[in-house]
CSV table of C-alpha atoms and ligand atoms in Angstrom, one decimal:
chain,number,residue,atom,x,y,z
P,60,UNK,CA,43.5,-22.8,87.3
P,61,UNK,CA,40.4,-22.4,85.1
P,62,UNK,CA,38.9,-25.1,83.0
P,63,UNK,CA,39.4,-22.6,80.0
P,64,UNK,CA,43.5,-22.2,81.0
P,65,UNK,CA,43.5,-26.0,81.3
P,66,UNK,CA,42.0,-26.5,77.6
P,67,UNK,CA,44.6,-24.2,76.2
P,68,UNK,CA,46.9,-25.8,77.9
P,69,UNK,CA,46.1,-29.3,76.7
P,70,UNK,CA,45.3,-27.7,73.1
P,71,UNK,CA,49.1,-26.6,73.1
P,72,UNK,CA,50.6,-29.4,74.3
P,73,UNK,CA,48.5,-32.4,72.6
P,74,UNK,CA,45.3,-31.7,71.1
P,75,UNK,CA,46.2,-28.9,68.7
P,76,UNK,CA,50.1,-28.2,69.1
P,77,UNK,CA,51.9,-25.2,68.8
P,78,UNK,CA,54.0,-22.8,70.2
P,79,UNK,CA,57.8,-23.7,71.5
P,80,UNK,CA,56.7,-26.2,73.7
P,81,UNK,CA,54.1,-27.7,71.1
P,82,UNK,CA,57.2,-27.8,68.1
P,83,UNK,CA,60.0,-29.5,70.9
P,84,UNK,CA,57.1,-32.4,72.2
P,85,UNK,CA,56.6,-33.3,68.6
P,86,UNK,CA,59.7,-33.4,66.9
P,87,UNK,CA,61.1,-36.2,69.8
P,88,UNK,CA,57.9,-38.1,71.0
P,89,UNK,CA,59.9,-40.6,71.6
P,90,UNK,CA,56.6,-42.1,74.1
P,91,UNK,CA,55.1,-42.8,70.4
P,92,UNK,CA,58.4,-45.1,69.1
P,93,UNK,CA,56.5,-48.1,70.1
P,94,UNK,CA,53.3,-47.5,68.1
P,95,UNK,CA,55.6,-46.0,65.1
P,96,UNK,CA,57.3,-49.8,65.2
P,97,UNK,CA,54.1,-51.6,65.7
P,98,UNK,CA,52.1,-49.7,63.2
P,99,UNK,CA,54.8,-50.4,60.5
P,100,UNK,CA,55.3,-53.8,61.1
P,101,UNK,CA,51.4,-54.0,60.8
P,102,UNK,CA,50.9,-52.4,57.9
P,103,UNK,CA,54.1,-53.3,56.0
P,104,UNK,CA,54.3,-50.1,53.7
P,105,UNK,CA,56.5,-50.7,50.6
P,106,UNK,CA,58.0,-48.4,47.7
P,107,UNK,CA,54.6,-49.8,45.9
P,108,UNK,CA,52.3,-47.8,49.0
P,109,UNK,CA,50.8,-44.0,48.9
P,110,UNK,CA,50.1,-43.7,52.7
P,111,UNK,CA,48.5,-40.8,54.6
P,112,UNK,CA,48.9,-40.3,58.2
P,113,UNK,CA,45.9,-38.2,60.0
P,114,UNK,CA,46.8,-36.1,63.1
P,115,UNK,CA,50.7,-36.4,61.5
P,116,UNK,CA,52.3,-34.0,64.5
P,117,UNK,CA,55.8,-33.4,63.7
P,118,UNK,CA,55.8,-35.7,60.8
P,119,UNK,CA,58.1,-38.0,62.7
P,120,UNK,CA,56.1,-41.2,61.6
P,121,UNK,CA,56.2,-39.9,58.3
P,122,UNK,CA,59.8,-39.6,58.1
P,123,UNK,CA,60.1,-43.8,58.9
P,124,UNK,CA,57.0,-44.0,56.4
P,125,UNK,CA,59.2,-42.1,53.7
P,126,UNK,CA,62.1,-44.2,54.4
P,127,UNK,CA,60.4,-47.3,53.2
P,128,UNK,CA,60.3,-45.9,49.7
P,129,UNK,CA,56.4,-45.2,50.0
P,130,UNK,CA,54.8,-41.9,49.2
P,131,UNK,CA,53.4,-40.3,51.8
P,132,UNK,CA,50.7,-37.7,52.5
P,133,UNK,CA,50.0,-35.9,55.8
P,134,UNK,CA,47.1,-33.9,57.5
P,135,UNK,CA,46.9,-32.0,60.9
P,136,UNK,CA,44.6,-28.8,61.6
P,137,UNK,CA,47.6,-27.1,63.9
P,138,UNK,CA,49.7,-24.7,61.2
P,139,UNK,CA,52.4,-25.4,63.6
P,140,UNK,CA,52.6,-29.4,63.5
P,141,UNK,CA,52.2,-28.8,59.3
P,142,UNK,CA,55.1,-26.8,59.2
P,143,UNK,CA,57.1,-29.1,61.6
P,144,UNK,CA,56.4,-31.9,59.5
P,145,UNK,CA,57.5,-29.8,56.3
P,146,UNK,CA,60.7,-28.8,58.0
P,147,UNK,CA,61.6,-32.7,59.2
P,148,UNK,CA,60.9,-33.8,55.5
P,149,UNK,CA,61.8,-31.7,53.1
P,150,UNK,CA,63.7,-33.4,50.7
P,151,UNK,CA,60.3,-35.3,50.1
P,152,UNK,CA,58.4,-32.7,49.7
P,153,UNK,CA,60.7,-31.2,47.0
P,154,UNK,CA,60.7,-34.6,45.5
P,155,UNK,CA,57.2,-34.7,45.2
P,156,UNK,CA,57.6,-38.0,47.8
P,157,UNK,CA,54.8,-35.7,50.2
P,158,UNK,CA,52.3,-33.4,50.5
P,159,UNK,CA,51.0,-31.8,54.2
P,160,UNK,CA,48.2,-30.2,54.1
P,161,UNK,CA,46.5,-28.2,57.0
P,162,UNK,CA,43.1,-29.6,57.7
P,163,UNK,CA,40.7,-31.4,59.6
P,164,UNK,CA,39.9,-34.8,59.4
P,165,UNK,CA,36.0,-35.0,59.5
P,166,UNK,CA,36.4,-33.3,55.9
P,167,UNK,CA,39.9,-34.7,54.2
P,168,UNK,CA,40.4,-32.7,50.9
P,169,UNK,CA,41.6,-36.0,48.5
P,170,UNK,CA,39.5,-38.1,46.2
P,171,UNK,CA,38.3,-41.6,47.1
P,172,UNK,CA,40.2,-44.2,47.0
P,173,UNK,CA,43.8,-41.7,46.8
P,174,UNK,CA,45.6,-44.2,49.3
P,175,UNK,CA,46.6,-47.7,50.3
P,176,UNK,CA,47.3,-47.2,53.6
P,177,UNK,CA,45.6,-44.5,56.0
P,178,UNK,CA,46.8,-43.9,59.6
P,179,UNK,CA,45.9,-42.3,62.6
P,180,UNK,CA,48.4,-42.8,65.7
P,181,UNK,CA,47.8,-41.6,69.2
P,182,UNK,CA,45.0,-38.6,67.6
P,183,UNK,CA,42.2,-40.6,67.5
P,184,UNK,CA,41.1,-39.4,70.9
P,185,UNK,CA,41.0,-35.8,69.9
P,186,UNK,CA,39.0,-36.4,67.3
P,187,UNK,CA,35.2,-34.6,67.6
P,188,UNK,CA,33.1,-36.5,65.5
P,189,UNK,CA,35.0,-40.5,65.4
P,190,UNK,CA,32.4,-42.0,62.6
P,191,UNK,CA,33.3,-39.1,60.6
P,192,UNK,CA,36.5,-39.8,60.5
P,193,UNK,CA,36.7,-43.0,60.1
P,194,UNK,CA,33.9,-42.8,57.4
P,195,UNK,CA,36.7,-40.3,55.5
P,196,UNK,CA,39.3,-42.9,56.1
P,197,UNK,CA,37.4,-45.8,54.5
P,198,UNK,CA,36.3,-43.2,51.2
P,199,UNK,CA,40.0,-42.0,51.0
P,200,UNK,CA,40.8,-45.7,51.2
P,201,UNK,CA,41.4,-47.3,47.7
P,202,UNK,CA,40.1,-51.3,47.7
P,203,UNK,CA,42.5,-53.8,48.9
P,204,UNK,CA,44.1,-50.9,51.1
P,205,UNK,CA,44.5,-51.0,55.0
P,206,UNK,CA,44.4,-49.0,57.8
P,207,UNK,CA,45.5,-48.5,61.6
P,208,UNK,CA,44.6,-46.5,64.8
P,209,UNK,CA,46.7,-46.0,67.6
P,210,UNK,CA,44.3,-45.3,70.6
P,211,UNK,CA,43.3,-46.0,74.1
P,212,UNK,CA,40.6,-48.1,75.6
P,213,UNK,CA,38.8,-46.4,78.5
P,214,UNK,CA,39.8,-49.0,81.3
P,215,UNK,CA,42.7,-47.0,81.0
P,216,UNK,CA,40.9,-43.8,81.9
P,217,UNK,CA,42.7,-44.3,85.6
P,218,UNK,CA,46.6,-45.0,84.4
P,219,UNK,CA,45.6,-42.6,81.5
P,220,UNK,CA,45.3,-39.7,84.4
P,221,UNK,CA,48.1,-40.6,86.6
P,222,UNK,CA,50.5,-40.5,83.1
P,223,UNK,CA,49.0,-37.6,81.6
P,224,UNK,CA,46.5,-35.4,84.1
P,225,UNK,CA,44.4,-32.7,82.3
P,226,UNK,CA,45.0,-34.3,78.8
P,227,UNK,CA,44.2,-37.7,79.7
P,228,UNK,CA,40.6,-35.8,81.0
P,229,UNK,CA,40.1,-34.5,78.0
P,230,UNK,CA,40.6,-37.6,75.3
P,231,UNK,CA,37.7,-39.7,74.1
P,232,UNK,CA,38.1,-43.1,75.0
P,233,UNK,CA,36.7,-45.8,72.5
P,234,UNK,CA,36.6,-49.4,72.9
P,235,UNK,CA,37.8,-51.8,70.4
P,236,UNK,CA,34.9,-53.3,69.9
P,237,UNK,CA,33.1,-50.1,69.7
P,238,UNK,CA,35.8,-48.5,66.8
P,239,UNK,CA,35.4,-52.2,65.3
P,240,UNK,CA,31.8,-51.3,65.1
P,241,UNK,CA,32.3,-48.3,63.0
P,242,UNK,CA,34.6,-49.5,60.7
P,243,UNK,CA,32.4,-52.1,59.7
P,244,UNK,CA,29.4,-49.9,59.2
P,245,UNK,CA,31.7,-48.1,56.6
P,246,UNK,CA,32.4,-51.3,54.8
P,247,UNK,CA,35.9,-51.9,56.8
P,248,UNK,CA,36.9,-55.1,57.8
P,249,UNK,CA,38.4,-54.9,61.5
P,250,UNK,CA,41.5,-56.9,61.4
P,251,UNK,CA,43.5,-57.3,64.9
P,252,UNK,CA,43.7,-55.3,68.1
P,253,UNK,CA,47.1,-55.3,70.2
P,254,UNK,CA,47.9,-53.8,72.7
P,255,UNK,CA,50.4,-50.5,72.2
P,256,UNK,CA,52.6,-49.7,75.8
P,257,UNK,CA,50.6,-49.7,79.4
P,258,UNK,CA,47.6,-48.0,77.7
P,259,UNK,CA,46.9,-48.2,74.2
P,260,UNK,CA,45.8,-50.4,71.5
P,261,UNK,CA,46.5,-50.6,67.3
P,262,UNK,CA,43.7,-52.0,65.6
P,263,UNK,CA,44.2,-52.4,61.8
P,264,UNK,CA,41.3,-52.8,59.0
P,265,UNK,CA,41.1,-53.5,55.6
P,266,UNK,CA,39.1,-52.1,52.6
P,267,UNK,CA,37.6,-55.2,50.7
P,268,UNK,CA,37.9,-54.8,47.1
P,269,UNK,CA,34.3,-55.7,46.6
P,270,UNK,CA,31.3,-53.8,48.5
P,271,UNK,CA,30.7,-54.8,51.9
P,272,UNK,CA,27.5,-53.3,53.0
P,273,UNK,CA,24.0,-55.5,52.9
P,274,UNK,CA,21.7,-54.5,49.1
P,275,UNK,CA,25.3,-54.0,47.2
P,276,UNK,CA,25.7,-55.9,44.4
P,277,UNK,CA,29.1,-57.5,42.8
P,278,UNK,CA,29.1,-57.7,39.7
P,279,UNK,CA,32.0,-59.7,37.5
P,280,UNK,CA,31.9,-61.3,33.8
P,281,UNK,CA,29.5,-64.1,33.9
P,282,UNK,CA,29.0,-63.2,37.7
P,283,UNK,CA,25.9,-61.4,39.4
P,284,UNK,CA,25.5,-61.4,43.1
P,285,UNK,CA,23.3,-59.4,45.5
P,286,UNK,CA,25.0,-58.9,49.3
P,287,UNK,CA,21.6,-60.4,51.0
P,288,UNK,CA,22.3,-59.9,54.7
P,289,UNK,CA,25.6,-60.5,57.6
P,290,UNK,CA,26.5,-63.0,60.0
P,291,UNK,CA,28.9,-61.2,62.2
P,292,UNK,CA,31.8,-60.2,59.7
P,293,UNK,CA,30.5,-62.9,57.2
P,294,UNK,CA,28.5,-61.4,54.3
P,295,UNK,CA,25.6,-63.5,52.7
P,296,UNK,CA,25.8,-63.8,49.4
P,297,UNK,CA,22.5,-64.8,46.4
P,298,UNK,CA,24.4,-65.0,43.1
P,299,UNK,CA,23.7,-65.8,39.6
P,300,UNK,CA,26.5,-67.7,38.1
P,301,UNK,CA,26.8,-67.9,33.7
P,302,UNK,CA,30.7,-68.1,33.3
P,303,UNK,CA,33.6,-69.1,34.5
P,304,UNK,CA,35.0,-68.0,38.3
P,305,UNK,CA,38.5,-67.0,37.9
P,306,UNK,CA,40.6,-68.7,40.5
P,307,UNK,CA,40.9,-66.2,43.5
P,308,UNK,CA,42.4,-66.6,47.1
P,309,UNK,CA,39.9,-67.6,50.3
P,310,UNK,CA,40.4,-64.6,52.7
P,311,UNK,CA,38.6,-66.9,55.3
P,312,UNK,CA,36.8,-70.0,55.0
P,313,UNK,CA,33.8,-69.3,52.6
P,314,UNK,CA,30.5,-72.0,52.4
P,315,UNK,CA,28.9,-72.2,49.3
P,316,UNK,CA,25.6,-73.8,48.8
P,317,UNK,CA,24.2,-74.9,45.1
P,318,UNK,CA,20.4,-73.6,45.3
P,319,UNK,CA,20.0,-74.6,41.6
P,320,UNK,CA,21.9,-75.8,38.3
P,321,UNK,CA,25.2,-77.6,38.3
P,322,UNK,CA,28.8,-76.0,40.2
P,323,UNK,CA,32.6,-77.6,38.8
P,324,UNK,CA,34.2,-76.4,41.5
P,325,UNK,CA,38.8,-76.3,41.9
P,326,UNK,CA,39.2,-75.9,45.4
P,327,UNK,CA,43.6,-76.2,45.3
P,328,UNK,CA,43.4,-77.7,42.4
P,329,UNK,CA,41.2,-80.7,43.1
P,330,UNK,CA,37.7,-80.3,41.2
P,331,UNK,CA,34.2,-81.4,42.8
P,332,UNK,CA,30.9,-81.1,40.8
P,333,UNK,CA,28.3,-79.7,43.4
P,334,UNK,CA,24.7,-80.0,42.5
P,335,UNK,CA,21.5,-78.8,43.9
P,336,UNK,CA,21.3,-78.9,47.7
P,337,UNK,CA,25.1,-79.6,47.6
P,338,UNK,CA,27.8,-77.7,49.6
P,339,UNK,CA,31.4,-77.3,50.2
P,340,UNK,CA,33.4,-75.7,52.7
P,341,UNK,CA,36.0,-73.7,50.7
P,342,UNK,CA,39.5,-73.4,53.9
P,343,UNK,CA,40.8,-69.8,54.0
P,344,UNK,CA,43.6,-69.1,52.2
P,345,UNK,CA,42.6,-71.4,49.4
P,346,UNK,CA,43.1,-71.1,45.8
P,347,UNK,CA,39.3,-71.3,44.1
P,348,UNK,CA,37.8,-71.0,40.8
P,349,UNK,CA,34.7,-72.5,39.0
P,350,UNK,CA,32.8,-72.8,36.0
P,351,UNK,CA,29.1,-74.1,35.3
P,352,UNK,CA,27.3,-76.6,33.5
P,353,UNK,CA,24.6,-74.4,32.9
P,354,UNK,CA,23.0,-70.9,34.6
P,355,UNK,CA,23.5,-71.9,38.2
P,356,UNK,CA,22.4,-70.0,41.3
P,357,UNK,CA,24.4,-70.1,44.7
P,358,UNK,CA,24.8,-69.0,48.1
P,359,UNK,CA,27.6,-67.7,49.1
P,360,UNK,CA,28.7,-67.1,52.8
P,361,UNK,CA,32.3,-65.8,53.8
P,362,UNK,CA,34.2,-62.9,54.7
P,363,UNK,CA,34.2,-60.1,52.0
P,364,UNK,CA,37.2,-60.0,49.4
W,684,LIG,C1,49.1,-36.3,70.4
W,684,LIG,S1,49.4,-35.6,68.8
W,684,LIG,C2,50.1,-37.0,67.9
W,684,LIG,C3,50.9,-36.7,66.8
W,684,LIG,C4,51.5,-37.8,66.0
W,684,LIG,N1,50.5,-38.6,65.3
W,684,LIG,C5,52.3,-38.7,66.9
W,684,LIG,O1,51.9,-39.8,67.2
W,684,LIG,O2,53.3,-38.2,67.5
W,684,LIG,C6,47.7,-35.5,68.1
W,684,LIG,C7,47.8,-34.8,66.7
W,684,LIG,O3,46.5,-34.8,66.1
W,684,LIG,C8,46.1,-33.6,65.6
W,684,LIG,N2,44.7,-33.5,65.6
W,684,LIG,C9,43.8,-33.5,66.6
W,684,LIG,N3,42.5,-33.4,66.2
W,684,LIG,C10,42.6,-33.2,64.8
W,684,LIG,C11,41.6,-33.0,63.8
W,684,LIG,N4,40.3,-32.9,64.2
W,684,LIG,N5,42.0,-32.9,62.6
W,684,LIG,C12,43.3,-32.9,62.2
W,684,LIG,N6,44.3,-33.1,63.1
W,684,LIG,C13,44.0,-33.3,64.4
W,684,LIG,C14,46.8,-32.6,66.6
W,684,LIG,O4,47.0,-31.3,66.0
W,684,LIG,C15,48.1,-33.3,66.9
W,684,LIG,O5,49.1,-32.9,66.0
C-alpha cells in the first residue's frame, strides 16, 4: 500500500473524518469515554460556562457538555464531523445552546476572550502548527477561564503503534512538559497532568485574570505594578502602592517584600504593619488585602491571579 493510500486512510478514519466509516467511529468512540469523564470532572462546566470544544468529531463530548446546562461551541475542519455533531445535538442548536462551525483551529473565527472553558480531546496530535493553536485557545480564552488537552506523550509512540498502526505513525507526539511550555509563553498557567487510559495524558491550564507575560503592567485603583521578570511559574512583581488593596484570594503562596514606605497588611484577617526591608509570606489560598500609610513601593513574587 502507498504512503499516499495510507494518509487517506488515516485522514478518513482519524485525522479528518468522513465518509460511512468516518460518521460510525465518531458517533460511538466509546475508547474516548474515559477522557470525556476526566475532562469534565477537571474542568467542572456549569449552566454559568460557554465552552468550545476544538477537533469536536461527532459532537459526542459536546452532548455531555450541553447536558450540564453550559453553552457550548464546536469547531472541526471535516464537513462531515460538523454535520455529525449538528445531527447528535439539534435541539441545542435550535435553542441557540450551540453553534458548529467548520474550521481550522490555527485560525478560530470568535473574538477574544468568547469562552470560559476551551477543549481539545484526543486532536491535539493532528494539529499542524501546536503553538498556534494553543496561542488561539489562550486569545479565545476569557480571564479566569480554563482549558484541557487530551493527548499523548511520545514514550507511548511504541503501544501508540501496536493500538493504532498507520495512525499512531502519523500523530505528533508532545511532551507535557513541552505543551506546558507553550501554554505559558501564551500567558497560560499549566495546571495538572494525568494520565488518560494506557497512553494519554489531560493537562488543564488556566487564563489568569491579570497579564502574565514579563513588561505587562497591572494596573488597579491606587495600584501600579510592572511584571519585572519569572521564577519558574512565579511572576516578579515592582509595584507602586497609593490606595487600598481590596481583599483577594492567594492562588499560591505569594512573598511580598516592602522596598520603601509603610504596608498594613490582613493576611485572614490578622493585620501586620511591614516596613522597609520587611516581608511576609502570604499561604496560598489566603484571604489578603492592604492599605498604606503613605505611597509605598513593593515586591511582589507569586503565581499570577
Ligand atoms: C480523533 S478525532 C477526535 C474527535 C473528538 N474530539 C473525540 O474525542 O472523539 C480528531 C478530530 O480533530 C479534527 N481535527 C484535526 N485537525 C484539525 C484542525 N487542524 N482543525 C480542526 N479540526 C481538526 C478531526 O477532523 C477530527 O474530528
Amino acid at each position: 500500500m502507498s504512503a499516499t493510500f495510507m494518509d487517506r486512510l488515516v485522514d478518513r478514519i482519524a485525522r479528518r473524518p468522513g465518509g460511512m466509516i468516518g460518521r460510525l467511529l465518531y458517533r460511538h468512540p466509546a475508547g474516548h469515554k474515559t477522557s470525556f469523564d476526566m475532562t469534565l470532572d477537571a474542568l467542572g462546566p456549569t449552566p454559568d460556562d460557554h465552552l468550545l470544544d476544538l477537533g469536536c468529531g461527532g459532537g459526542v463530548f459536546l452532548e455531555r457538555v450541553l447536558k450540564t446546562g453550559a453553552s457550548a461551541a464546536g469547531l472541526d475542519h471535516s464537513p462531515d464531523m460538523v454535520d455529525e455533531s449538528r445531527r447528535r445535538n439539534a435541539a441545542a442548536c435550535a435553542a441557540g445552546r450551540l453553534t458548529l462551525c467548520q474550521g481550522d483551529v490555527g485560525r478560530l473565527p470568535f473574538p477574544d476572550g468568547a469562552f470560559t472553558r476551551v477543549t481539545a480531546l484526543n486532536a491535539f496530535f493532528f494539529f499542524p502548527d501546536p503553538q498556534a493553536a494553543v496561542a488561539e485557545m489562550a486569545r479565545v480564552l476569557a480571564p479566569g477561564g480554563r482549558l484541557a488537552i487530551v493527548t499523548t506523550p511520545p514514550e507511548q509512540a511504541a503501544a501508540l503503534k501496536r493500538y493504532f498502526g498507520p495512525v499512531a505513525s502519523r500523530m505528533r507526539l508532545d511532551a507535557p512538559e513541552v505543551l506546558g511550555d507553550w501554554l505559558r509563553a501564551v500567558g497560560l498557567v499549566p495546571g495538572t497532568v494525568r494520565p488518560v487510559r494506557a497512553v494519554g495524558y489531560l493537562i488543564t491550564a488556566r487564563k489568569p485574570v491579570m497579564p502574565a507575560t514579563t513588561g505587562a503592567v497591572i494596573e488597579m485603583p491606587g495600584f501600579h505594578g510592572l511584571i519585572t521578570g519569572r521564577i519558574g511559574d512565579l511572576l516578579v512583581v515592582e509595584a507602586d502602592v497609593t490606595g487600598a488593596i481590596p481583599a483577594h484570594t492567594a492562588q499560591g503562596a505569594e512573598l511580598v517584600v516592602v522596598l520603601s514606605g509603610e504596608l498594613h497588611a490582613r493576611v485572614d484577617g490578622t493585620e501586620r504593619v511591614l516596613r522597609q526591608g520587611e516581608h511576609a509570606l502570604i499561604p496560598a489560598g489566603a484571604s489578603h488585602g492592604a492599605t498604606v500609610a503613605g505611597p509605598t513601593r513593593l515586591l511582589l513574587i507569586g503565581p499570577p491571579e
